PDB file of C-alpha atoms in Angstrom:
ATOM      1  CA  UNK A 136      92.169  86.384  90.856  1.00 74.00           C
ATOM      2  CA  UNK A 137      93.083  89.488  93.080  1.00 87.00           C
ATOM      3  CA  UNK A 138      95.092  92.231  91.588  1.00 93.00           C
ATOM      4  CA  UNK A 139      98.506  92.160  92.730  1.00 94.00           C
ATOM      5  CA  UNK A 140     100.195  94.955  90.918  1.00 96.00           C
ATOM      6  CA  UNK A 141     100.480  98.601  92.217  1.00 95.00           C
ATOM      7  CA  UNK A 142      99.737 101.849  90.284  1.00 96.00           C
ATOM      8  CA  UNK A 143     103.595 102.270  89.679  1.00 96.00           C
ATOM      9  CA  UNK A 144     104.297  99.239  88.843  1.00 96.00           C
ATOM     10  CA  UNK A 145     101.308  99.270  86.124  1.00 97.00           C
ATOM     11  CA  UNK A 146     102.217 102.401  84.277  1.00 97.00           C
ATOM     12  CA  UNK A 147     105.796 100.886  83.791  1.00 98.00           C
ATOM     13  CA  UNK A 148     104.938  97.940  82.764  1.00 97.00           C
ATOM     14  CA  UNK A 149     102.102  99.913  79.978  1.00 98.00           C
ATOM     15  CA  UNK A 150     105.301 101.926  78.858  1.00 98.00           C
ATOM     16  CA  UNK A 151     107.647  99.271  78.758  1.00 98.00           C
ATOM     17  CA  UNK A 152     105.456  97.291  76.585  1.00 98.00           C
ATOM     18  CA  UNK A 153     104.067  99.719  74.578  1.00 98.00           C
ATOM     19  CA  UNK A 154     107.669 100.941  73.696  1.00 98.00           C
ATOM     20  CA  UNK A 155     108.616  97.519  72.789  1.00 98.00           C
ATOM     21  CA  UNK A 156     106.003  97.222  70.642  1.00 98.00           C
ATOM     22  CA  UNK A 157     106.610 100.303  68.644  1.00 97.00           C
ATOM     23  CA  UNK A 158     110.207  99.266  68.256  1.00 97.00           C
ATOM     24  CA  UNK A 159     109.008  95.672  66.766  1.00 97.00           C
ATOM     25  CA  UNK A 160     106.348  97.104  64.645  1.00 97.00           C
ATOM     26  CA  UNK A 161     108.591  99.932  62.755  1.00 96.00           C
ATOM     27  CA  UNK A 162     111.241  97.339  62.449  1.00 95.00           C
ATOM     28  CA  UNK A 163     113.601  99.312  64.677  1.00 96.00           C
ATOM     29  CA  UNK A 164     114.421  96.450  66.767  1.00 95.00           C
ATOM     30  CA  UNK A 165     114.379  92.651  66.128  1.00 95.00           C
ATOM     31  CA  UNK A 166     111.416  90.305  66.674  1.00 95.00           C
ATOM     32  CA  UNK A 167     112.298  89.584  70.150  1.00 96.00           C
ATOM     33  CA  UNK A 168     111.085  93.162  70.741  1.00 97.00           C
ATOM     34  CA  UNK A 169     107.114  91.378  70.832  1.00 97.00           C
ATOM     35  CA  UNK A 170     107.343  90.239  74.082  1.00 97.00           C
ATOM     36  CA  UNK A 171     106.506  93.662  74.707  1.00 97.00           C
ATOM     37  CA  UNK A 172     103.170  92.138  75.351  1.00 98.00           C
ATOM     38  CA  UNK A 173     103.524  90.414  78.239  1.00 97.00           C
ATOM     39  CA  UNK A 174     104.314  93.603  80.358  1.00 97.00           C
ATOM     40  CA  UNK A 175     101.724  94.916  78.773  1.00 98.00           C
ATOM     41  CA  UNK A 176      99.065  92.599  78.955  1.00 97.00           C
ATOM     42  CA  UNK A 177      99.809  92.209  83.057  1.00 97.00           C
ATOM     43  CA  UNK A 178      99.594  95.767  83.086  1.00 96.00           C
ATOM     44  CA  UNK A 179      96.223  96.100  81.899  1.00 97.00           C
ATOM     45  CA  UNK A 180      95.000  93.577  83.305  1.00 96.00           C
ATOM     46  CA  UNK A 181      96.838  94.449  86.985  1.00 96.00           C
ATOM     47  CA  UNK A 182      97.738  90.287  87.615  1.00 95.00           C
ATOM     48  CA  UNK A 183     101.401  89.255  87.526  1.00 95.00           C
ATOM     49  CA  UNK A 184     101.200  85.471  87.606  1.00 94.00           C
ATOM     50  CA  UNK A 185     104.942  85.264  88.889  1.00 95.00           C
ATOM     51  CA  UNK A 186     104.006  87.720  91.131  1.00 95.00           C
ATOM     52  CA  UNK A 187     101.639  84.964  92.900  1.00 92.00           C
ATOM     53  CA  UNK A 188     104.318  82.420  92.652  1.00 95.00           C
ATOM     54  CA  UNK A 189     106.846  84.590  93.966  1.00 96.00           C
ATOM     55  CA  UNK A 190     104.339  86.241  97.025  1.00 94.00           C
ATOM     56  CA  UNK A 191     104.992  89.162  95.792  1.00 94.00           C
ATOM     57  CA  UNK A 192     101.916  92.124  95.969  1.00 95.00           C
ATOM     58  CA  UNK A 193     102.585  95.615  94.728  1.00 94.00           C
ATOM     59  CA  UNK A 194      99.108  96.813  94.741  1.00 93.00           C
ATOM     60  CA  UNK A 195      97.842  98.404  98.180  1.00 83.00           C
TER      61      UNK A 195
END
């Protein structure tokens, strides 16, 4: 699969989930707070699957 998230849009996504994360783990918010891992995981690994179904290609 070809990368199809920009530089930008990756370090968001790392802070978003990495901040919702924190929050679920120190119990400051709820368990819905765990799907902090999505952003994060697309972050990392710079492939948005509804990126590809929406044609959508951040990365240069």
């Amino acid at each position: 699969m070809n990368c199809n998230i920009g530089n930008t849009d990756r370090i968001l996504r790392i802070t978003v989930g990495t901040t919702l994360i924190g929050l679920a783990a120190f119990g400051i918010a709820g368990p819905w707070a765990w799907i902090g891992i999505i952003p994060l995981a697309t972050g990392v690994f710079r492939i948005c699957p509804a990126y590809n179904l929406l044609g959508i290609n951040t990365a240069k």
